[in-house]
Amino acid sequence: LPPPTLDDNHSDQSRLFREIRRQQPAPIMQLGLKVLQALPRILREADWKVTVTLGWRGGTMEVLQVEPGDTSSRNLGLSVDVGTSTVVAHLIDLDTTEKLDAEAVYNSQRSWGDTVTRRIVHAATPGGLDALQKAVVDDINGMILALAERNHIRQHDITAVTCAGNTTMTHLLLGVDPGPIRKNPYVAPSAVPPPVRAVEVGIQIHPRGLLYTVPNIGGWVGGDITAGILAVGMTRTEKVQMLIDIGTNGEIAIGNHDWTISCSSSAGPAFEGSGVRHGMKAVHGAIERVEISHDGTVRYRTVGNTRPRGICGSGLIDLVADMCKVGFIDRSGRLMPESTHRMRERDGAVEFVLVPASRSENGQDIVVTQADLTNLLSAKAAIYAGTQVLARVVGLDFGAVERVLVAGGFGNYLD
């Protein structure tokens, strides 16, 4: 900044705002009291050479911090996917948008239920909302600490966090009661929550750092699908595309640069291993790939290439597809008892032995039962029904959809 003179005797704040506006148009600017209190000393000690961190709050540009000298190498942000089952954080260089590192944990809110509906119910109990919010904030803070230590930075160097999640997860993160989402007419308290100080919800970054949440579309279609639509460029192409984000809930969007429509479908947690006898998350020991040849030979691959402990969603999809191809199940998903020596009857029910006890990590057979198949096919049917209804509403035949994208932790690993 040019130092003040008798001819240019603007205040320190006005001088700072003037120089910022010469590089970045901002009709409305503001700064906080703590920044103002430190401003005179920093400007003069730094000989009027400073680094300013700016953040948008709606139409207002805020000066988050003023530092002496050039500290632009520490312009860091955090991008967080607040999933119902898993929370993932990416450390981002905000100047280059380069992803520097990533961390993932299970959502600790699972203690109160696998589905968002159970968590909405728990949020209505005394202390329930606070407990749910603290759980996910603690998850995020734990990841921030791990990322900071691993990359030799201070938590103070992170000045912005952007979170995307389904509508209920977004509300729970902010400590807003999601109760109305569950009841007719399924209205969310907020579709576009405003930027807030991250510290207001307990996220431990720069004390004036901002928390942004990606806008929700509706009560059951959240910011995660908004982020997906933006990421795949659906609104920037003539091609009609379909995006399916498969998690505990399945969210579906169809559209192009002229229009987009979306819906939600309750798939349940079967794709993530729940409701399946030997189902599990995609962690070490989970079977993630399956191939069955026509002679009945079964080949599989586990996460981490360790001895199998169970099977995760992508492995289940592989398994069902190949069992159908070789005739171990019929088109309705019914196990065919005489089709292979791997079929057996136990407790009056037929089951398929995927991995014998001698090859599993825990010394037990890993099997797939008729109930497992029923749960999985119900989840698949829910997603399929959602895609059909959505297409029908806009008068589209599936043939008009030129590209289908599958997202989510599960979708990412599908064959």
PDB file of C-alpha atoms in Angstrom, residues 76-80 88-92 99-104 140-155 158:
ATOM      1  CA  LEU A  76      -5.303 -23.207   2.573  1.00  0.00           C
ATOM      2  CA  GLY A  77      -8.868 -24.493   2.654  1.00  0.00           C
ATOM      3  CA  LEU A  78     -10.669 -27.680   3.535  1.00  0.00           C
ATOM      4  CA  SER A  79     -13.270 -29.456   1.384  1.00  0.00           C
ATOM      5  CA  VAL A  80     -15.427 -31.898   3.356  1.00  0.00           C
ATOM      6  CA  VAL A  88     -13.950 -37.269   3.985  1.00  0.00           C
ATOM      7  CA  ALA A  89     -11.767 -34.147   4.106  1.00  0.00           C
ATOM      8  CA  HIS A  90      -9.427 -32.795   1.408  1.00  0.00           C
ATOM      9  CA  LEU A  91      -6.771 -30.179   2.167  1.00  0.00           C
ATOM     10  CA  ILE A  92      -6.722 -27.678  -0.712  1.00  0.00           C
ATOM     11  CA  LYS A  99      -5.443 -31.207  -3.526  1.00  0.00           C
ATOM     12  CA  LEU A 100      -2.586 -31.545  -1.041  1.00  0.00           C
ATOM     13  CA  ASP A 101      -3.838 -34.408   1.116  1.00  0.00           C
ATOM     14  CA  ALA A 102      -6.968 -36.266   2.221  1.00  0.00           C
ATOM     15  CA  GLU A 103      -8.308 -38.028   5.308  1.00  0.00           C
ATOM     16  CA  ALA A 104     -11.436 -40.114   5.947  1.00  0.00           C
ATOM     17  CA  ILE A 140     -13.869 -33.078  11.215  1.00  0.00           C
ATOM     18  CA  ASN A 141     -11.544 -31.659  13.869  1.00  0.00           C
ATOM     19  CA  GLY A 142      -9.759 -34.988  14.170  1.00  0.00           C
ATOM     20  CA  MET A 143      -9.119 -34.997  10.428  1.00  0.00           C
ATOM     21  CA  ILE A 144      -7.945 -31.374  10.477  1.00  0.00           C
ATOM     22  CA  LEU A 145      -5.443 -32.219  13.209  1.00  0.00           C
ATOM     23  CA  ALA A 146      -4.158 -35.246  11.265  1.00  0.00           C
ATOM     24  CA  LEU A 147      -3.836 -33.243   8.035  1.00  0.00           C
ATOM     25  CA  ALA A 148      -2.091 -30.360   9.807  1.00  0.00           C
ATOM     26  CA  GLU A 149       0.464 -32.621  11.493  1.00  0.00           C
ATOM     27  CA  ARG A 150       1.159 -34.598   8.339  1.00  0.00           C
ATOM     28  CA  ASN A 151       1.633 -31.481   6.180  1.00  0.00           C
ATOM     29  CA  HIS A 152       3.508 -29.409   8.797  1.00  0.00           C
ATOM     30  CA  ILE A 153       0.986 -26.588   8.873  1.00  0.00           C
ATOM     31  CA  ARG A 154      -0.974 -24.866  11.607  1.00  0.00           C
ATOM     32  CA  GLN A 155      -4.723 -25.237  11.927  1.00  0.00           C
ATOM     33  CA  ILE A 158      -6.800 -22.977   7.142  1.00  0.00           C
TER      34      ILE A 158
END
